PDB file of C-alpha atoms in Angstrom:
ATOM      1  CA  MET A   1     -14.237   8.590 -18.748  1.00 52.00           C
ATOM      2  CA  HIS A   2     -11.533   6.697 -16.836  1.00 88.00           C
ATOM      3  CA  SER A   3      -8.334   7.744 -15.102  1.00 94.00           C
ATOM      4  CA  VAL A   4      -4.824   6.558 -14.270  1.00 97.00           C
ATOM      5  CA  ASP A   5      -2.885   7.272 -11.096  1.00 98.00           C
ATOM      6  CA  TYR A   6       0.456   9.037 -11.056  1.00 98.00           C
ATOM      7  CA  VAL A   7       3.209   9.836  -8.574  1.00 98.00           C
ATOM      8  CA  THR A   8       5.749  12.622  -8.986  1.00 98.00           C
ATOM      9  CA  VAL A   9       9.143  12.391  -7.344  1.00 98.00           C
ATOM     10  CA  ASP A  10      12.191  14.609  -7.102  1.00 98.00           C
ATOM     11  CA  VAL A  11      15.226  12.543  -8.061  1.00 98.00           C
ATOM     12  CA  PHE A  12      18.888  12.890  -7.052  1.00 98.00           C
ATOM     13  CA  THR A  13      18.028  14.945  -3.984  1.00 98.00           C
ATOM     14  CA  GLU A  14      17.009  14.578  -0.352  1.00 97.00           C
ATOM     15  CA  ASP A  15      15.050  17.846  -0.492  1.00 96.00           C
ATOM     16  CA  ARG A  16      11.538  18.151  -1.883  1.00 95.00           C
ATOM     17  CA  PHE A  17      11.248  20.613  -4.779  1.00 96.00           C
ATOM     18  CA  ALA A  18      14.921  20.184  -5.679  1.00 97.00           C
ATOM     19  CA  GLY A  19      16.570  17.609  -7.931  1.00 97.00           C
ATOM     20  CA  ASN A  20      14.908  16.476 -11.155  1.00 98.00           C
ATOM     21  CA  GLN A  21      11.164  16.077 -11.426  1.00 98.00           C
ATOM     22  CA  LEU A  22       9.761  12.786 -12.658  1.00 98.00           C
ATOM     23  CA  ALA A  23       6.190  11.613 -13.129  1.00 98.00           C
ATOM     24  CA  VAL A  24       5.618   7.873 -12.824  1.00 98.00           C
ATOM     25  CA  ILE A  25       2.497   6.034 -14.000  1.00 98.00           C
ATOM     26  CA  PRO A  26       2.842   2.872 -11.851  1.00 98.00           C
ATOM     27  CA  ASP A  27       0.218   0.949 -13.861  1.00 98.00           C
ATOM     28  CA  ALA A  28       0.022   2.043 -17.490  1.00 98.00           C
ATOM     29  CA  ARG A  29      -2.022  -0.897 -18.739  1.00 97.00           C
ATOM     30  CA  GLY A  30      -4.604   0.220 -21.268  1.00 95.00           C
ATOM     31  CA  LEU A  31      -2.806   3.389 -22.343  1.00 97.00           C
ATOM     32  CA  SER A  32      -2.042   3.824 -26.026  1.00 97.00           C
ATOM     33  CA  ASP A  33       1.231   5.204 -27.361  1.00 98.00           C
ATOM     34  CA  ARG A  34      -0.601   8.406 -28.258  1.00 98.00           C
ATOM     35  CA  GLN A  35      -1.949   8.775 -24.726  1.00 97.00           C
ATOM     36  CA  MET A  36       1.482   8.165 -23.196  1.00 98.00           C
ATOM     37  CA  GLN A  37       3.018  10.861 -25.358  1.00 98.00           C
ATOM     38  CA  ALA A  38       0.164  13.262 -24.587  1.00 97.00           C
ATOM     39  CA  ILE A  39       0.596  12.708 -20.837  1.00 98.00           C
ATOM     40  CA  ALA A  40       4.354  13.279 -21.064  1.00 98.00           C
ATOM     41  CA  THR A  41       3.763  16.477 -23.008  1.00 97.00           C
ATOM     42  CA  GLU A  42       1.170  17.628 -20.473  1.00 97.00           C
ATOM     43  CA  PHE A  43       3.547  17.202 -17.540  1.00 97.00           C
ATOM     44  CA  GLY A  44       6.337  18.981 -19.384  1.00 95.00           C
ATOM     45  CA  TYR A  45       9.018  17.275 -17.278  1.00 96.00           C
ATOM     46  CA  SER A  46      12.180  16.056 -18.969  1.00 95.00           C
ATOM     47  CA  GLU A  47      10.735  12.507 -18.747  1.00 97.00           C
ATOM     48  CA  VAL A  48       7.661  10.570 -17.660  1.00 98.00           C
ATOM     49  CA  THR A  49       7.708   6.794 -17.150  1.00 98.00           C
ATOM     50  CA  PHE A  50       4.950   4.291 -17.853  1.00 98.00           C
ATOM     51  CA  VAL A  51       5.163   0.950 -16.042  1.00 98.00           C
ATOM     52  CA  LEU A  52       3.761  -2.217 -17.612  1.00 98.00           C
ATOM     53  CA  PRO A  53       3.921  -5.925 -16.727  1.00 98.00           C
ATOM     54  CA  PRO A  54       7.160  -7.538 -17.918  1.00 98.00           C
ATOM     55  CA  GLU A  55       7.239  -9.582 -21.097  1.00 97.00           C
ATOM     56  CA  ASP A  56       9.538 -12.060 -19.285  1.00 98.00           C
ATOM     57  CA  ALA A  57       8.234 -13.129 -15.880  1.00 96.00           C
ATOM     58  CA  ALA A  58      11.826 -13.258 -14.616  1.00 96.00           C
ATOM     59  CA  ASN A  59      11.892  -9.440 -14.755  1.00 98.00           C
ATOM     60  CA  THR A  60      10.061  -6.909 -12.583  1.00 98.00           C
ATOM     61  CA  ALA A  61       8.391  -4.625 -15.116  1.00 98.00           C
ATOM     62  CA  ARG A  62       8.558  -3.103 -18.572  1.00 98.00           C
ATOM     63  CA  VAL A  63       9.293   0.611 -18.377  1.00 98.00           C
ATOM     64  CA  ARG A  64       8.676   3.047 -21.219  1.00 98.00           C
ATOM     65  CA  ILE A  65      10.241   6.504 -21.036  1.00 98.00           C
ATOM     66  CA  PHE A  66       8.830   9.561 -22.815  1.00 97.00           C
ATOM     67  CA  THR A  67      10.182  13.094 -23.100  1.00 95.00           C
ATOM     68  CA  PRO A  68       7.742  15.886 -24.031  1.00 95.00           C
ATOM     69  CA  THR A  69       8.410  15.069 -27.703  1.00 94.00           C
ATOM     70  CA  MET A  70       9.342  11.383 -28.084  1.00 95.00           C
ATOM     71  CA  GLU A  71       9.947   7.978 -26.538  1.00 97.00           C
ATOM     72  CA  ILE A  72      13.587   7.291 -25.669  1.00 96.00           C
ATOM     73  CA  PRO A  73      15.405   3.992 -25.019  1.00 95.00           C
ATOM     74  CA  PHE A  74      16.970   4.793 -21.636  1.00 96.00           C
ATOM     75  CA  ALA A  75      17.516   7.581 -19.123  1.00 95.00           C
ATOM     76  CA  GLY A  76      19.052   7.724 -15.683  1.00 95.00           C
ATOM     77  CA  HIS A  77      16.788   9.702 -13.389  1.00 96.00           C
ATOM     78  CA  PRO A  78      13.600   8.013 -14.710  1.00 97.00           C
ATOM     79  CA  ASN A  79      15.017   4.624 -13.715  1.00 98.00           C
ATOM     80  CA  VAL A  80      16.135   5.763 -10.263  1.00 98.00           C
ATOM     81  CA  GLY A  81      12.809   7.518  -9.638  1.00 98.00           C
ATOM     82  CA  THR A  82      10.675   4.683 -10.998  1.00 98.00           C
ATOM     83  CA  ALA A  83      12.532   2.161  -8.847  1.00 98.00           C
ATOM     84  CA  PHE A  84      11.951   4.401  -5.820  1.00 98.00           C
ATOM     85  CA  VAL A  85       8.205   4.560  -6.505  1.00 98.00           C
ATOM     86  CA  LEU A  86       7.806   0.839  -7.207  1.00 98.00           C
ATOM     87  CA  GLY A  87      10.025  -0.171  -4.305  1.00 97.00           C
ATOM     88  CA  ARG A  88       7.755   1.674  -1.880  1.00 97.00           C
ATOM     89  CA  GLN A  89       4.668  -0.187  -3.105  1.00 97.00           C
ATOM     90  CA  SER A  90       3.443  -3.324  -1.356  1.00 95.00           C
ATOM     91  CA  GLU A  91       3.472  -5.151  -4.688  1.00 96.00           C
ATOM     92  CA  ILE A  92       4.380  -4.733  -8.349  1.00 97.00           C
ATOM     93  CA  PHE A  93       1.853  -6.498 -10.562  1.00 97.00           C
ATOM     94  CA  GLY A  94       1.112  -9.002  -7.824  1.00 96.00           C
ATOM     95  CA  ARG A  95       4.672  -9.561  -6.564  1.00 95.00           C
ATOM     96  CA  ALA A  96       6.505  -8.068  -3.594  1.00 94.00           C
ATOM     97  CA  PRO A  97       9.309  -5.770  -4.825  1.00 92.00           C
ATOM     98  CA  GLY A  98      12.255  -7.053  -2.763  1.00 91.00           C
ATOM     99  CA  ASP A  99      15.591  -5.214  -2.845  1.00 96.00           C
ATOM    100  CA  HIS A 100      16.514  -5.914  -6.477  1.00 97.00           C
ATOM    101  CA  LEU A 101      14.446  -5.039  -9.547  1.00 98.00           C
ATOM    102  CA  ARG A 102      14.994  -5.556 -13.255  1.00 98.00           C
ATOM    103  CA  PHE A 103      13.373  -3.329 -15.877  1.00 98.00           C
ATOM    104  CA  GLU A 104      12.820  -4.188 -19.533  1.00 98.00           C
ATOM    105  CA  GLU A 105      13.543  -1.132 -21.684  1.00 98.00           C
ATOM    106  CA  ARG A 106      14.211  -0.385 -25.323  1.00 95.00           C
ATOM    107  CA  ALA A 107      17.938  -0.060 -24.544  1.00 96.00           C
ATOM    108  CA  GLY A 108      17.999  -3.450 -22.802  1.00 96.00           C
ATOM    109  CA  LEU A 109      17.663  -4.759 -19.257  1.00 97.00           C
ATOM    110  CA  VAL A 110      18.306  -2.360 -16.391  1.00 98.00           C
ATOM    111  CA  ASP A 111      19.320  -3.919 -13.056  1.00 98.00           C
ATOM    112  CA  VAL A 112      18.348  -1.960  -9.959  1.00 98.00           C
ATOM    113  CA  ALA A 113      19.368  -2.200  -6.305  1.00 98.00           C
ATOM    114  CA  LEU A 114      17.098  -0.288  -3.939  1.00 98.00           C
ATOM    115  CA  THR A 115      18.695   1.736  -1.144  1.00 97.00           C
ATOM    116  CA  ARG A 116      17.075   2.003   2.269  1.00 96.00           C
ATOM    117  CA  ALA A 117      17.318   3.934   5.535  1.00 95.00           C
ATOM    118  CA  ASP A 118      15.593   2.612   8.646  1.00 93.00           C
ATOM    119  CA  GLY A 119      13.835   0.072   6.434  1.00 91.00           C
ATOM    120  CA  ALA A 120      12.294   2.641   4.055  1.00 95.00           C
ATOM    121  CA  VAL A 121      13.296   2.903   0.391  1.00 97.00           C
ATOM    122  CA  THR A 122      15.201   6.155  -0.144  1.00 98.00           C
ATOM    123  CA  GLY A 123      16.587   5.745  -3.657  1.00 98.00           C
ATOM    124  CA  ALA A 124      18.284   3.320  -5.994  1.00 98.00           C
ATOM    125  CA  ARG A 125      21.439   2.372  -7.852  1.00 98.00           C
ATOM    126  CA  ILE A 126      21.040   1.292 -11.463  1.00 98.00           C
ATOM    127  CA  VAL A 127      23.465  -0.440 -13.810  1.00 97.00           C
ATOM    128  CA  VAL A 128      23.512   1.072 -17.296  1.00 96.00           C
ATOM    129  CA  PRO A 129      22.144  -1.244 -20.004  1.00 95.00           C
ATOM    130  CA  ARG A 130      24.746  -0.768 -22.726  1.00 96.00           C
ATOM    131  CA  PRO A 131      28.554  -0.644 -22.956  1.00 96.00           C
ATOM    132  CA  LEU A 132      30.241   2.698 -23.464  1.00 97.00           C
ATOM    133  CA  SER A 133      29.962   3.977 -27.035  1.00 97.00           C
ATOM    134  CA  ILE A 134      32.289   6.782 -28.175  1.00 97.00           C
ATOM    135  CA  GLY A 135      32.117   9.095 -31.210  1.00 95.00           C
ATOM    136  CA  PRO A 136      31.986  11.049 -33.325  1.00 96.00           C
ATOM    137  CA  ASP A 137      34.064  14.026 -32.205  1.00 98.00           C
ATOM    138  CA  ILE A 138      32.151  17.328 -32.214  1.00 98.00           C
ATOM    139  CA  ASP A 139      33.892  20.456 -33.429  1.00 97.00           C
ATOM    140  CA  VAL A 140      34.589  23.150 -30.832  1.00 98.00           C
ATOM    141  CA  GLU A 141      32.763  25.812 -32.841  1.00 98.00           C
ATOM    142  CA  THR A 142      29.515  23.818 -32.717  1.00 98.00           C
ATOM    143  CA  ILE A 143      29.762  23.440 -28.926  1.00 98.00           C
ATOM    144  CA  ALA A 144      30.543  27.130 -28.503  1.00 98.00           C
ATOM    145  CA  ALA A 145      27.593  28.166 -30.652  1.00 98.00           C
ATOM    146  CA  CYS A 146      25.149  25.842 -28.869  1.00 98.00           C
ATOM    147  CA  ALA A 147      26.254  27.025 -25.413  1.00 98.00           C
ATOM    148  CA  MET A 148      26.799  30.667 -26.398  1.00 98.00           C
ATOM    149  CA  THR A 149      30.276  30.477 -24.895  1.00 98.00           C
ATOM    150  CA  PRO A 150      33.627  31.561 -26.342  1.00 98.00           C
ATOM    151  CA  THR A 151      35.667  28.815 -27.980  1.00 98.00           C
ATOM    152  CA  GLU A 152      38.559  29.515 -25.611  1.00 98.00           C
ATOM    153  CA  ALA A 153      36.329  28.463 -22.674  1.00 98.00           C
ATOM    154  CA  ILE A 154      36.209  24.912 -24.051  1.00 98.00           C
ATOM    155  CA  VAL A 155      38.981  22.669 -22.719  1.00 97.00           C
ATOM    156  CA  THR A 156      40.401  20.077 -25.111  1.00 97.00           C
ATOM    157  CA  GLY A 157      43.517  18.988 -23.228  1.00 95.00           C
ATOM    158  CA  ASN A 158      41.819  15.967 -21.632  1.00 94.00           C
ATOM    159  CA  HIS A 159      39.561  15.148 -24.574  1.00 97.00           C
ATOM    160  CA  LYS A 160      37.882  16.798 -27.534  1.00 98.00           C
ATOM    161  CA  PRO A 161      34.135  17.388 -27.434  1.00 98.00           C
ATOM    162  CA  VAL A 162      32.644  14.024 -28.326  1.00 98.00           C
ATOM    163  CA  ARG A 163      29.426  12.046 -28.354  1.00 98.00           C
ATOM    164  CA  VAL A 164      29.244   9.312 -25.705  1.00 98.00           C
ATOM    165  CA  SER A 165      26.502   6.919 -24.672  1.00 97.00           C
ATOM    166  CA  VAL A 166      25.662   4.106 -22.272  1.00 97.00           C
ATOM    167  CA  GLY A 167      22.086   3.879 -23.558  1.00 94.00           C
ATOM    168  CA  LEU A 168      21.267   7.438 -24.659  1.00 94.00           C
ATOM    169  CA  PRO A 169      23.691   9.652 -26.628  1.00 96.00           C
ATOM    170  CA  PHE A 170      25.005  13.060 -25.532  1.00 97.00           C
ATOM    171  CA  ALA A 171      27.632  15.439 -26.812  1.00 98.00           C
ATOM    172  CA  VAL A 172      29.973  16.150 -23.875  1.00 98.00           C
ATOM    173  CA  ALA A 173      32.479  18.960 -23.501  1.00 98.00           C
ATOM    174  CA  GLU A 174      34.641  20.270 -20.674  1.00 98.00           C
ATOM    175  CA  LEU A 175      34.661  23.983 -19.833  1.00 98.00           C
ATOM    176  CA  ARG A 176      37.583  25.727 -18.168  1.00 97.00           C
ATOM    177  CA  ASP A 177      35.844  26.465 -14.848  1.00 96.00           C
ATOM    178  CA  VAL A 178      32.522  26.637 -13.032  1.00 96.00           C
ATOM    179  CA  ALA A 179      32.141  30.340 -13.888  1.00 97.00           C
ATOM    180  CA  ALA A 180      32.228  29.567 -17.611  1.00 98.00           C
ATOM    181  CA  LEU A 181      29.788  26.721 -17.063  1.00 98.00           C
ATOM    182  CA  SER A 182      27.350  28.955 -15.177  1.00 98.00           C
ATOM    183  CA  ALA A 183      27.515  31.575 -17.937  1.00 98.00           C
ATOM    184  CA  ALA A 184      26.482  29.124 -20.693  1.00 98.00           C
ATOM    185  CA  ARG A 185      23.096  29.594 -22.372  1.00 98.00           C
ATOM    186  CA  PRO A 186      21.482  27.328 -24.997  1.00 98.00           C
ATOM    187  CA  ASN A 187      21.026  28.707 -28.520  1.00 98.00           C
ATOM    188  CA  VAL A 188      18.173  26.833 -30.174  1.00 98.00           C
ATOM    189  CA  THR A 189      19.181  27.861 -33.701  1.00 98.00           C
ATOM    190  CA  ALA A 190      22.675  26.470 -33.132  1.00 98.00           C
ATOM    191  CA  PHE A 191      21.186  23.244 -31.727  1.00 98.00           C
ATOM    192  CA  GLU A 192      19.103  22.858 -34.886  1.00 98.00           C
ATOM    193  CA  ALA A 193      22.239  23.267 -37.003  1.00 98.00           C
ATOM    194  CA  ALA A 194      24.116  20.765 -34.805  1.00 98.00           C
ATOM    195  CA  ASN A 195      21.248  18.320 -35.161  1.00 97.00           C
ATOM    196  CA  GLN A 196      21.542  18.482 -38.919  1.00 97.00           C
ATOM    197  CA  ARG A 197      25.234  17.649 -38.736  1.00 96.00           C
ATOM    198  CA  TYR A 198      25.463  15.341 -35.717  1.00 96.00           C
ATOM    199  CA  LYS A 199      21.984  13.888 -35.189  1.00 94.00           C
ATOM    200  CA  PRO A 200      22.107  10.603 -33.245  1.00 92.00           C
ATOM    201  CA  ASP A 201      19.905   7.710 -34.313  1.00 86.00           C
ATOM    202  CA  GLU A 202      17.807   7.524 -31.132  1.00 81.00           C
ATOM    203  CA  ASP A 203      17.346  11.154 -30.083  1.00 87.00           C
ATOM    204  CA  SER A 204      18.041  14.736 -31.081  1.00 94.00           C
ATOM    205  CA  PHE A 205      21.299  16.593 -30.398  1.00 97.00           C
ATOM    206  CA  SER A 206      21.758  17.173 -26.638  1.00 97.00           C
ATOM    207  CA  LEU A 207      24.715  18.802 -24.908  1.00 98.00           C
ATOM    208  CA  PHE A 208      26.233  17.900 -21.523  1.00 98.00           C
ATOM    209  CA  LEU A 209      28.771  20.442 -20.294  1.00 98.00           C
ATOM    210  CA  TYR A 210      30.943  20.002 -17.235  1.00 98.00           C
ATOM    211  CA  ALA A 211      33.721  21.661 -15.274  1.00 98.00           C
ATOM    212  CA  ARG A 212      36.071  20.452 -12.569  1.00 93.00           C
ATOM    213  CA  SER A 213      35.144  21.877  -9.189  1.00 78.00           C
ATOM    214  CA  GLY A 214      37.758  22.319  -6.487  1.00 73.00           C
ATOM    215  CA  LYS A 215      40.770  20.081  -5.957  1.00 81.00           C
ATOM    216  CA  ASN A 216      38.948  16.764  -6.328  1.00 89.00           C
ATOM    217  CA  PRO A 217      39.190  15.699 -10.002  1.00 90.00           C
ATOM    218  CA  TRP A 218      36.255  13.322  -9.536  1.00 96.00           C
ATOM    219  CA  ARG A 219      33.814  15.935  -8.285  1.00 96.00           C
ATOM    220  CA  LEU A 220      32.270  17.729 -11.257  1.00 98.00           C
ATOM    221  CA  ARG A 221      29.683  20.426 -11.919  1.00 98.00           C
ATOM    222  CA  ALA A 222      27.502  19.906 -14.978  1.00 98.00           C
ATOM    223  CA  ARG A 223      24.644  21.310 -17.041  1.00 98.00           C
ATOM    224  CA  MET A 224      22.570  19.638 -19.772  1.00 98.00           C
ATOM    225  CA  PHE A 225      20.725  21.390 -22.597  1.00 98.00           C
ATOM    226  CA  ALA A 226      18.232  19.602 -24.858  1.00 97.00           C
ATOM    227  CA  PRO A 227      16.010  22.323 -26.363  1.00 97.00           C
ATOM    228  CA  LEU A 228      15.065  20.160 -29.351  1.00 96.00           C
ATOM    229  CA  ASP A 229      13.336  17.825 -26.857  1.00 93.00           C
ATOM    230  CA  ASN A 230      11.576  20.831 -25.278  1.00 91.00           C
ATOM    231  CA  VAL A 231      13.980  20.535 -22.346  1.00 94.00           C
ATOM    232  CA  ILE A 232      15.764  23.871 -22.265  1.00 96.00           C
ATOM    233  CA  GLU A 233      17.829  22.683 -19.298  1.00 97.00           C
ATOM    234  CA  ASP A 234      17.709  19.497 -17.252  1.00 97.00           C
ATOM    235  CA  PRO A 235      18.452  19.669 -13.502  1.00 97.00           C
ATOM    236  CA  ALA A 236      19.875  16.125 -13.348  1.00 97.00           C
ATOM    237  CA  THR A 237      20.813  13.769 -16.168  1.00 97.00           C
ATOM    238  CA  GLY A 238      21.824  10.323 -14.976  1.00 97.00           C
ATOM    239  CA  SER A 239      22.342   8.815 -18.418  1.00 96.00           C
ATOM    240  CA  ALA A 240      24.698  11.635 -19.421  1.00 98.00           C
ATOM    241  CA  SER A 241      26.503  11.451 -16.067  1.00 98.00           C
ATOM    242  CA  GLY A 242      26.993   7.716 -16.483  1.00 98.00           C
ATOM    243  CA  ALA A 243      28.285   8.130 -20.018  1.00 98.00           C
ATOM    244  CA  LEU A 244      30.662  10.924 -19.030  1.00 98.00           C
ATOM    245  CA  GLY A 245      31.959   8.973 -16.035  1.00 98.00           C
ATOM    246  CA  ALA A 246      32.554   5.875 -18.126  1.00 98.00           C
ATOM    247  CA  TYR A 247      34.306   7.924 -20.809  1.00 98.00           C
ATOM    248  CA  LEU A 248      36.615   9.740 -18.373  1.00 98.00           C
ATOM    249  CA  VAL A 249      37.595   6.465 -16.730  1.00 98.00           C
ATOM    250  CA  SER A 250      38.242   4.932 -20.160  1.00 98.00           C
ATOM    251  CA  LEU A 251      40.856   7.651 -20.728  1.00 97.00           C
ATOM    252  CA  LEU A 252      42.842   6.755 -17.609  1.00 97.00           C
ATOM    253  CA  PRO A 253      46.193   5.031 -18.210  1.00 96.00           C
ATOM    254  CA  GLU A 254      45.415   2.263 -15.705  1.00 97.00           C
ATOM    255  CA  ASP A 255      44.165  -0.989 -17.220  1.00 97.00           C
ATOM    256  CA  THR A 256      42.198  -1.899 -14.099  1.00 98.00           C
ATOM    257  CA  VAL A 257      40.673   0.694 -11.788  1.00 98.00           C
ATOM    258  CA  ASP A 258      37.493   1.507  -9.850  1.00 98.00           C
ATOM    259  CA  VAL A 259      36.422   5.149  -9.720  1.00 98.00           C
ATOM    260  CA  ASP A 260      33.598   6.896  -7.861  1.00 98.00           C
ATOM    261  CA  LEU A 261      32.466  10.255  -9.233  1.00 97.00           C
ATOM    262  CA  THR A 262      30.095  12.850  -7.821  1.00 98.00           C
ATOM    263  CA  ILE A 263      28.343  15.100 -10.328  1.00 98.00           C
ATOM    264  CA  GLU A 264      26.497  18.182  -9.127  1.00 98.00           C
ATOM    265  CA  GLN A 265      23.899  19.539 -11.537  1.00 98.00           C
ATOM    266  CA  GLY A 266      20.894  21.874 -11.557  1.00 98.00           C
ATOM    267  CA  VAL A 267      22.539  24.568  -9.422  1.00 97.00           C
ATOM    268  CA  GLU A 268      21.859  27.360 -11.915  1.00 97.00           C
ATOM    269  CA  MET A 269      18.192  26.299 -12.051  1.00 96.00           C
ATOM    270  CA  GLY A 270      17.723  26.341  -8.281  1.00 97.00           C
ATOM    271  CA  ARG A 271      17.213  22.544  -8.322  1.00 97.00           C
ATOM    272  CA  ARG A 272      20.522  21.232  -7.033  1.00 98.00           C
ATOM    273  CA  SER A 273      21.054  17.539  -7.750  1.00 98.00           C
ATOM    274  CA  ILE A 274      23.729  15.082  -6.641  1.00 98.00           C
ATOM    275  CA  ILE A 275      24.434  12.117  -8.936  1.00 98.00           C
ATOM    276  CA  GLU A 276      26.775   9.349  -7.809  1.00 98.00           C
ATOM    277  CA  VAL A 277      28.513   7.395 -10.584  1.00 98.00           C
ATOM    278  CA  SER A 278      30.694   4.311 -10.115  1.00 98.00           C
ATOM    279  CA  VAL A 279      32.821   2.930 -12.938  1.00 98.00           C
ATOM    280  CA  SER A 280      34.877  -0.266 -13.058  1.00 98.00           C
ATOM    281  CA  LYS A 281      37.567  -0.710 -15.689  1.00 98.00           C
ATOM    282  CA  ASN A 282      39.064  -4.151 -16.274  1.00 97.00           C
ATOM    283  CA  SER A 283      41.785  -5.137 -18.761  1.00 96.00           C
ATOM    284  CA  GLY A 284      41.657  -1.722 -20.397  1.00 95.00           C
ATOM    285  CA  ALA A 285      37.893  -1.592 -20.999  1.00 96.00           C
ATOM    286  CA  VAL A 286      35.011  -0.150 -18.985  1.00 97.00           C
ATOM    287  CA  ALA A 287      33.236  -3.189 -17.561  1.00 96.00           C
ATOM    288  CA  ARG A 288      30.464  -1.735 -15.408  1.00 97.00           C
ATOM    289  CA  THR A 289      28.889   1.669 -14.864  1.00 98.00           C
ATOM    290  CA  SER A 290      26.253   2.408 -12.259  1.00 98.00           C
ATOM    291  CA  ILE A 291      24.308   5.514 -11.264  1.00 98.00           C
ATOM    292  CA  ALA A 292      22.837   6.169  -7.829  1.00 98.00           C
ATOM    293  CA  GLY A 293      20.813   8.786  -6.019  1.00 98.00           C
ATOM    294  CA  THR A 294      18.138   9.496  -3.453  1.00 98.00           C
ATOM    295  CA  CYS A 295      14.541  10.576  -4.062  1.00 98.00           C
ATOM    296  CA  VAL A 296      11.591  12.196  -2.324  1.00 98.00           C
ATOM    297  CA  THR A 297       7.900  11.983  -3.207  1.00 98.00           C
ATOM    298  CA  ALA A 298       6.343  15.294  -4.266  1.00 97.00           C
ATOM    299  CA  MET A 299       2.766  14.681  -5.460  1.00 97.00           C
ATOM    300  CA  LYS A 300       0.195  11.968  -6.052  1.00 98.00           C
ATOM    301  CA  GLY A 301      -2.975  12.153  -8.105  1.00 98.00           C
ATOM    302  CA  SER A 302      -4.932  10.883 -11.092  1.00 97.00           C
ATOM    303  CA  ILE A 303      -5.136  11.832 -14.749  1.00 97.00           C
ATOM    304  CA  GLU A 304      -8.549  11.858 -16.418  1.00 95.00           C
ATOM    305  CA  LEU A 305      -8.598  10.341 -19.886  1.00 92.00           C
TER     306      LEU A 305
END
């Protein structure tokens, strides 16, 4: 019998046991696909990452991301948390980490800038690997059924419910206020019906709901439901936050603009998370989207195989 080491971190928070949990296998060499999926299922977190040597020596590592049910091409908090773990190591497959990392993933290359305080790595900012993809629209009745919320709570003045992606697809919809957002509950039967009608190619139907909070239009509260991935609710979803931020900026009338958004998530779960999103729009198109957050280490150990 042999074992592999793991580290768990809480992502998008400065407080241990808040934010979004992530398990990182810093050296996954020798693990089969079946073992990776079994480990991800055993942890039961929204994602687990498995770090392998890069296929191109110019990059830092190859990172594979598994939910409890499948491998996915990209996700936000797994990249931020994995960068945090690797950046605090003395070496990554024989090389010192430095301040900039590059991960090979199914969605493409993910560029990472580590953030530090007093010389110690505290988190990371990642650049999303794919341009903003928009569509199809999702009918209001489907959103209402999935979230068990009245149709009149869904706001369509700014945009209709729609699928957006910068590497992983989500249906996004705006609710009228934080109270309506907090009252939402996922209906698995409705998600199964939505998956039949709107299933994306690379994942099952997932729903990212948000509401404006206070007077600042760029400070949002959000919740994410993905029960078909065995993630009833996710306390922080960087990939969805990045996609939503990019989409909202794409709707602005300005041809060229830089916008910083703050998305608060996980409040209803008791795992408050803060996700920072920066979007640059040039000549009418979103040119760059990045996601940033802080992390804290929670646990370290080994898995017997």
